[in-house]
Coordinates of C-alpha atoms in Angstrom, one line a residue:
M347 CA 108.7 98.2 124.0
K348 CA 112.5 98.0 124.2
T349 CA 114.5 98.4 121.0
T350 CA 118.3 97.9 120.3
L351 CA 120.0 99.0 117.0
K352 CA 122.4 96.4 115.5
T353 CA 124.7 97.6 112.7
E354 CA 127.2 94.8 112.3
I355 CA 125.1 91.9 111.2
T356 CA 126.0 91.0 107.6
V357 CA 123.9 89.5 104.8
E358 CA 126.1 86.3 105.1
E359 CA 125.2 86.0 108.8
I360 CA 121.5 86.6 108.2
C361 CA 121.3 84.0 105.4
K362 CA 123.4 81.4 107.1
G363 CA 121.2 78.3 107.4
F364 CA 118.6 79.9 105.1
V365 CA 115.7 77.6 104.2
Y366 CA 113.1 78.5 101.6
N367 CA 109.9 76.4 101.2
E368 CA 108.7 76.5 97.6
Y369 CA 105.5 74.7 98.5
E370 CA 104.4 77.3 101.0
G371 CA 106.1 80.2 99.2
K372 CA 108.0 81.6 102.2
G373 CA 111.4 81.9 103.7
L374 CA 111.5 79.9 107.0
F375 CA 114.8 80.2 108.8
G376 CA 118.1 82.1 108.9
L377 CA 120.8 83.3 111.2
S378 CA 122.0 79.8 111.8
G379 CA 118.5 78.7 112.8
K380 CA 118.1 81.5 115.4
L381 CA 115.8 83.6 113.1
T382 CA 112.3 82.7 112.0
I383 CA 111.9 84.7 108.8
Q384 CA 108.2 84.4 108.3
P385 CA 106.2 84.1 111.5
E386 CA 102.5 83.2 111.0
Y387 CA 101.4 86.9 111.4
Q388 CA 103.5 87.8 108.4
R389 CA 102.2 87.9 104.8
N390 CA 103.4 85.4 102.2
Y391 CA 106.5 86.1 100.1
I392 CA 105.4 88.3 97.3
Y393 CA 108.7 89.5 95.8
A394 CA 109.2 86.5 93.5
D395 CA 108.3 88.3 90.4
G396 CA 111.6 88.8 88.7
K397 CA 111.4 92.5 89.5
R398 CA 111.3 93.2 93.2
D399 CA 113.5 90.3 94.2
V400 CA 116.0 91.3 91.5
A401 CA 115.8 95.0 92.7
V402 CA 116.9 93.9 96.2
I403 CA 120.1 92.3 94.8
Y404 CA 120.9 95.3 92.6
S405 CA 120.4 97.6 95.5
V406 CA 123.0 95.7 97.5
L407 CA 125.5 95.5 94.6
K408 CA 125.1 99.3 94.1
G409 CA 125.5 100.1 97.7
Y410 CA 122.0 101.4 98.2
P411 CA 120.6 101.1 101.7
L412 CA 117.9 98.5 102.1
G413 CA 116.2 100.3 104.9
L414 CA 115.6 99.4 108.5
I415 CA 114.8 95.8 109.4
Y416 CA 113.0 94.8 112.6
F417 CA 113.4 91.6 114.7
T418 CA 111.5 90.7 117.8
K419 CA 113.2 88.7 120.5
V420 CA 111.0 85.8 121.4
A421 CA 113.5 83.9 123.6
D422 CA 117.2 83.9 124.5
D423 CA 119.0 84.0 121.2
K424 CA 115.8 83.4 119.2
F425 CA 114.2 86.0 116.9
E426 CA 111.4 86.6 114.5
V427 CA 111.3 89.0 111.6
L428 CA 108.9 91.8 112.3
D429 CA 109.6 93.8 109.2
G430 CA 111.9 93.0 106.4
Q431 CA 111.1 89.4 105.6
Q432 CA 110.5 90.2 101.8
R433 CA 114.0 91.7 101.6
I434 CA 115.7 88.9 103.7
T435 CA 113.9 86.2 101.7
S436 CA 115.0 87.7 98.4
L437 CA 118.6 87.8 99.6
G438 CA 118.4 84.2 100.9
R439 CA 116.8 83.0 97.7
Y440 CA 119.5 84.6 95.5
L441 CA 122.3 83.2 97.7
T442 CA 120.7 79.7 97.3
N443 CA 120.4 80.1 93.5
K444 CA 116.6 80.4 93.3
F445 CA 116.7 83.1 90.7
K446 CA 119.1 85.0 88.4
I447 CA 120.0 88.6 87.8
I448 CA 121.5 90.2 84.7
I449 CA 125.2 91.3 84.8
D450 CA 126.8 92.7 81.7
G451 CA 123.9 91.4 79.6
K452 CA 124.1 87.8 81.0
E453 CA 121.8 86.0 83.4
V454 CA 123.8 85.0 86.5
Y455 CA 123.0 83.0 89.6
F456 CA 124.8 83.8 92.8
S457 CA 127.1 80.8 92.3
G458 CA 128.1 82.3 88.9
L459 CA 128.9 85.8 90.1
A460 CA 132.4 87.1 90.2
A461 CA 134.1 86.6 93.5
D462 CA 134.3 90.3 94.3
L463 CA 130.5 90.7 93.7
Q464 CA 129.8 87.7 95.8
A465 CA 131.8 89.2 98.6
K466 CA 130.1 92.5 98.3
I467 CA 126.7 90.9 98.8
L468 CA 127.9 88.7 101.7
Q469 CA 129.7 91.4 103.5
T470 CA 126.9 94.1 103.3
K471 CA 125.9 95.1 106.8
L472 CA 122.2 95.6 107.5
L473 CA 120.5 98.1 109.9
I474 CA 118.5 95.9 112.3
Y475 CA 116.4 96.9 115.3
E476 CA 115.9 94.1 117.9
C477 CA 112.6 94.7 119.7
E478 CA 111.3 93.2 122.9
G479 CA 107.7 93.6 124.2
T480 CA 104.4 91.9 124.8
E481 CA 102.4 90.3 122.0
S482 CA 100.0 93.3 121.8
E483 CA 102.9 95.7 121.7
I484 CA 104.6 93.8 118.9
K485 CA 101.5 93.5 116.8
E486 CA 100.6 97.2 117.2
W487 CA 104.1 98.0 116.1
F488 CA 103.7 95.6 113.2
R489 CA 100.6 97.5 112.1
T490 CA 102.4 100.9 112.4
I491 CA 105.5 100.0 110.4
N492 CA 103.4 98.5 107.6
I493 CA 101.6 101.7 106.8
A494 CA 104.4 102.6 104.4
G495 CA 105.7 100.6 101.5
V496 CA 103.5 97.8 100.1
P497 CA 100.7 98.1 102.7
L498 CA 99.2 95.0 104.3
N499 CA 95.7 94.3 103.0
E500 CA 92.9 93.6 105.4
Q501 CA 93.4 89.8 105.5
E502 CA 97.1 90.1 106.1
L503 CA 96.3 92.4 109.1
S504 CA 93.7 90.0 110.3
N505 CA 96.2 87.1 110.1
A506 CA 98.6 89.1 112.2
I507 CA 96.0 90.0 114.9
H508 CA 94.6 86.4 115.1
S509 CA 97.8 84.4 114.6
G510 CA 97.8 80.9 116.0
P511 CA 97.2 77.3 115.0
F512 CA 93.9 78.1 113.2
V513 CA 95.4 80.7 110.9
T514 CA 98.4 78.5 110.3
K515 CA 96.3 75.6 109.0
A516 CA 94.0 77.9 107.1
K517 CA 96.9 79.5 105.3
E518 CA 98.3 76.1 104.4
E519 CA 95.0 75.4 102.6
F520 CA 94.0 78.7 101.1
S521 CA 97.2 80.7 100.8
N522 CA 99.2 77.9 99.2
S523 CA 99.9 78.6 95.5
Q524 CA 100.8 74.9 95.0
N525 CA 97.4 73.7 96.1
A526 CA 96.0 71.6 93.2
N527 CA 92.5 73.1 93.9
I528 CA 93.5 76.6 93.1
Q529 CA 92.7 76.3 89.4
K530 CA 89.2 75.0 90.2
W531 CA 88.6 77.8 92.7
S532 CA 90.0 80.5 90.4
A533 CA 86.8 80.3 88.3
F534 CA 84.9 81.7 91.2
I535 CA 87.4 83.7 93.3
A536 CA 89.2 86.8 92.1
G537 CA 92.6 87.9 93.5
N538 CA 95.9 86.5 94.5
V539 CA 96.6 83.5 96.6
N540 CA 99.8 85.0 98.1
R541 CA 98.0 88.2 99.1
Q542 CA 95.4 86.1 101.1
D543 CA 92.5 86.8 98.8
Y544 CA 91.4 83.1 98.7
L545 CA 91.8 82.8 102.4
R546 CA 89.7 86.0 103.0
T547 CA 87.0 84.7 100.7
A548 CA 86.8 81.4 102.7
F549 CA 86.5 83.3 105.9
D550 CA 84.0 85.7 104.5
W551 CA 81.7 82.9 103.3
V552 CA 81.7 80.8 106.4
S553 CA 81.4 83.9 108.8
K554 CA 78.7 85.6 106.7
G555 CA 80.9 88.6 106.5
H556 CA 82.0 88.7 110.1
I557 CA 85.6 87.7 109.4
D558 CA 87.5 89.0 112.5
E559 CA 84.8 87.8 114.9
Y560 CA 85.1 84.3 113.4
M561 CA 88.9 84.3 113.4
S562 CA 89.0 85.5 117.0
L563 CA 86.5 82.7 118.1
H564 CA 88.5 80.0 116.4
R565 CA 92.0 81.4 116.9
Y566 CA 93.3 78.4 118.9
D567 CA 91.4 75.7 117.1
D568 CA 93.7 72.9 115.8
N569 CA 91.5 72.0 112.7
I570 CA 89.8 73.9 110.0
T571 CA 87.1 71.3 109.1
E572 CA 84.2 73.7 109.2
L573 CA 86.0 76.3 107.1
K574 CA 87.0 73.8 104.4
T575 CA 83.7 72.1 104.3
Y576 CA 81.6 75.3 104.0
F577 CA 84.0 76.7 101.3
N578 CA 83.9 73.5 99.2
T579 CA 80.1 73.2 99.6
V580 CA 79.6 76.7 98.1
I581 CA 82.0 75.9 95.2
D582 CA 80.4 72.5 94.5
W583 CA 76.9 74.1 94.6
A584 CA 77.9 76.8 92.1
R585 CA 79.4 74.2 89.8
S586 CA 76.4 72.0 90.0
V587 CA 73.9 74.8 89.1
F588 CA 76.1 76.3 86.3
R589 CA 77.6 73.5 84.2
N590 CA 79.6 75.9 82.0
I591 CA 82.2 78.1 83.6
E592 CA 82.1 81.7 82.3
K593 CA 84.8 84.3 83.1
E594 CA 82.1 86.7 84.6
M595 CA 81.5 84.2 87.4
C596 CA 84.9 85.1 88.9
G597 CA 84.5 87.4 92.0
L598 CA 80.8 87.1 92.5
P599 CA 79.5 86.9 96.1
W600 CA 79.0 83.1 95.9
G601 CA 78.7 82.7 99.6
E602 CA 75.8 85.1 99.7
L603 CA 74.2 83.5 96.7
Y604 CA 74.5 80.1 98.2
E605 CA 72.8 81.2 101.4
Q606 CA 70.0 82.8 99.5
Y607 CA 69.3 80.2 96.8
H608 CA 70.8 76.8 97.8
T609 CA 67.4 75.4 98.9
T610 CA 65.9 76.1 95.4
A611 CA 65.9 73.3 92.9
Y612 CA 67.4 74.1 89.5
N613 CA 67.6 72.1 86.2
P614 CA 71.2 72.5 85.1
Q615 CA 70.3 72.1 81.4
T616 CA 67.6 74.8 81.7
V617 CA 70.1 77.0 83.5
A618 CA 72.7 76.4 80.8
D619 CA 70.2 77.3 78.1
Q620 CA 69.2 80.5 79.9
V621 CA 72.9 81.5 80.3
K622 CA 73.5 80.9 76.6
K623 CA 70.5 83.0 75.6
L624 CA 71.4 85.9 77.8
Y625 CA 75.0 85.9 76.6
A626 CA 73.7 86.2 73.1
D627 CA 71.3 89.0 73.9
P628 CA 72.8 92.3 72.6
Y629 CA 70.7 94.3 75.1
V630 CA 72.3 92.7 78.2
K631 CA 75.1 95.1 79.3
N632 CA 76.0 93.4 82.6
R633 CA 76.9 89.8 82.1
K634 CA 78.1 89.4 85.7
G635 CA 74.5 89.9 86.7
I636 CA 73.2 87.0 84.6
F637 CA 73.9 84.3 87.3
E638 CA 72.1 86.0 90.1
Y639 CA 69.3 86.9 87.7
I640 CA 68.8 83.2 86.8
L641 CA 69.1 82.1 90.4
G642 CA 66.4 84.6 91.4
G643 CA 63.9 83.3 88.8
C644 CA 64.7 85.8 86.0
T645 CA 62.7 88.6 87.5
D646 CA 65.1 91.3 88.5
G647 CA 66.1 92.9 85.2
K648 CA 68.2 95.6 87.0
L649 CA 70.9 92.9 87.5
L650 CA 71.4 92.8 83.8
D651 CA 71.6 96.5 83.2
V652 CA 69.5 96.0 80.0
R653 CA 70.3 98.6 77.4
V654 CA 67.8 101.4 77.5
F655 CA 66.2 103.3 74.6
D656 CA 68.5 105.9 73.2
D657 CA 67.5 109.6 73.0
A658 CA 66.8 109.6 69.3
T659 CA 64.3 106.7 69.7
K660 CA 62.6 108.5 72.7
Q661 CA 62.3 111.8 70.8
S662 CA 60.9 110.1 67.7
V663 CA 58.3 108.1 69.6
Y664 CA 57.4 111.2 71.7
R665 CA 56.8 113.3 68.6
K666 CA 54.6 110.6 67.0
Q667 CA 52.5 110.0 70.2
T668 CA 52.1 113.7 70.9
A669 CA 50.9 114.4 67.3
D670 CA 48.4 111.5 67.4
A671 CA 47.2 112.5 70.9
T672 CA 46.7 116.2 69.9
A673 CA 44.8 115.1 66.8
H674 CA 42.4 113.1 69.0
S675 CA 42.3 115.5 72.0
V676 CA 43.7 112.9 74.4
S677 CA 46.8 112.6 76.5
N678 CA 50.0 111.7 74.9
C679 CA 50.5 109.1 77.7
P680 CA 48.4 106.1 76.4
L681 CA 47.5 105.0 79.9
C682 CA 46.4 108.5 80.9
A683 CA 44.2 108.6 77.8
L684 CA 42.3 105.6 79.0
G685 CA 41.5 107.2 82.4
S686 CA 38.8 109.6 83.5
D687 CA 40.7 112.2 85.5
A688 CA 42.2 115.5 84.6
N689 CA 45.2 113.8 83.0
K690 CA 43.0 112.2 80.3
T691 CA 43.8 115.0 77.9
R692 CA 47.1 116.2 79.4
I693 CA 50.0 116.6 77.0
W694 CA 53.1 115.7 78.9
K695 CA 56.5 117.3 78.2
L696 CA 59.3 114.9 77.1
N697 CA 61.2 115.3 80.4
E698 CA 57.9 114.3 82.2
M699 CA 57.9 110.9 80.5
D700 CA 59.9 107.7 80.4
A701 CA 60.5 105.2 77.6
D702 CA 58.8 101.9 78.2
H703 CA 59.0 98.4 76.6
I704 CA 55.5 97.7 75.2
T705 CA 56.3 94.0 75.6
A706 CA 58.6 93.7 78.7
W707 CA 62.2 92.8 77.9
S708 CA 62.0 89.9 80.3
K709 CA 59.2 88.5 78.2
G710 CA 61.1 88.7 75.0
G711 CA 60.4 92.4 74.1
A712 CA 63.2 94.0 72.1
T713 CA 64.8 97.3 72.9
D714 CA 63.9 98.9 69.5
I715 CA 61.6 101.6 68.3
A716 CA 58.8 99.2 67.3
N717 CA 58.6 98.1 71.0
C718 CA 58.9 101.6 72.5
Q719 CA 56.2 103.8 74.0
M720 CA 56.4 106.9 76.1
L721 CA 54.5 106.9 79.4
C722 CA 54.2 109.5 82.1
K723 CA 56.6 108.8 84.9
T724 CA 53.7 107.7 87.3
H725 CA 52.3 105.1 84.9
N726 CA 55.7 103.8 83.8
R727 CA 56.7 103.2 87.4
A728 CA 53.3 101.6 88.2
K729 CA 53.5 99.3 85.1
G730 CA 56.6 97.4 86.4
N731 CA 57.3 94.2 84.5
R732 CA 53.8 93.7 83.1

């Protein structure tokens, strides 16, 4: 790949003709229309937080270097930003009065800056490498230079590798913070729209976890109907089964749950009652497991991480059982005592036994001393949920 260092291009030149799209959350063009600031393989603009964007402007005003910026030459007098789009977009947004900085205790837009400070920003020269190469060379370089700084996450890298019309349309739907559906989706999906978390979830669900294979297969498709339809089907199914939205629903593997359980019929009112009961149960430690527990027929108690008997309870029950067993010359494991083998009279040590619910928790048994018995490990594991 061929590179050429440019040292005379100023902030004013870079930001001439700057366009920022609030709807898509990205800087589009600069350098009098010659520069595409955010090609499709780039991440969304993530500096609009009142900290990082402001820090870029302060750096320029204080004469701090902004670091190297990389352009790729895509045609005669046409360039794309390979690295530096967050910094360039921050500069362009400030010059077009999209945010304020604090000078001498006052909030100031660019248009309100003193003339000398405006000039300092506009006349600042940037260090820019112009790069020429094949698509594979450019994208390999893109990966390399993004190891430092705020690293690209997996989906941002996947977008770069599989850039094309399919990713473009998918980002318009799932990486758009202005999409009116985001609020509805946020009940089920964790993460940040601009960091591609919603997009990655959509790809993960439709591809059954094979994201890059799916993106590669559809790279040049000009519609995302299948992606949108599957995603909305999963969301609508979850909302139909669980009437009430709980915060613990967010981030669960709803795509996997849909594949496993969508052919099962559920009564939404019964489900709502079960959720309410489990939320009120003081022994349930893992509320995020409640939803899969209900979908699976309320059989897998491990999903709930039900609170176990504490050591004091186990020791108390062990002492009582052992004393009673010794007095009657039988095993201190009640199930061994019913048998006819050598363990019928065996007195187990405490570390050889497990605490067990006499009445299973899933059948309403409480996790308290009145419902606790000590069994040898073999019988406890064989007892299961009975």
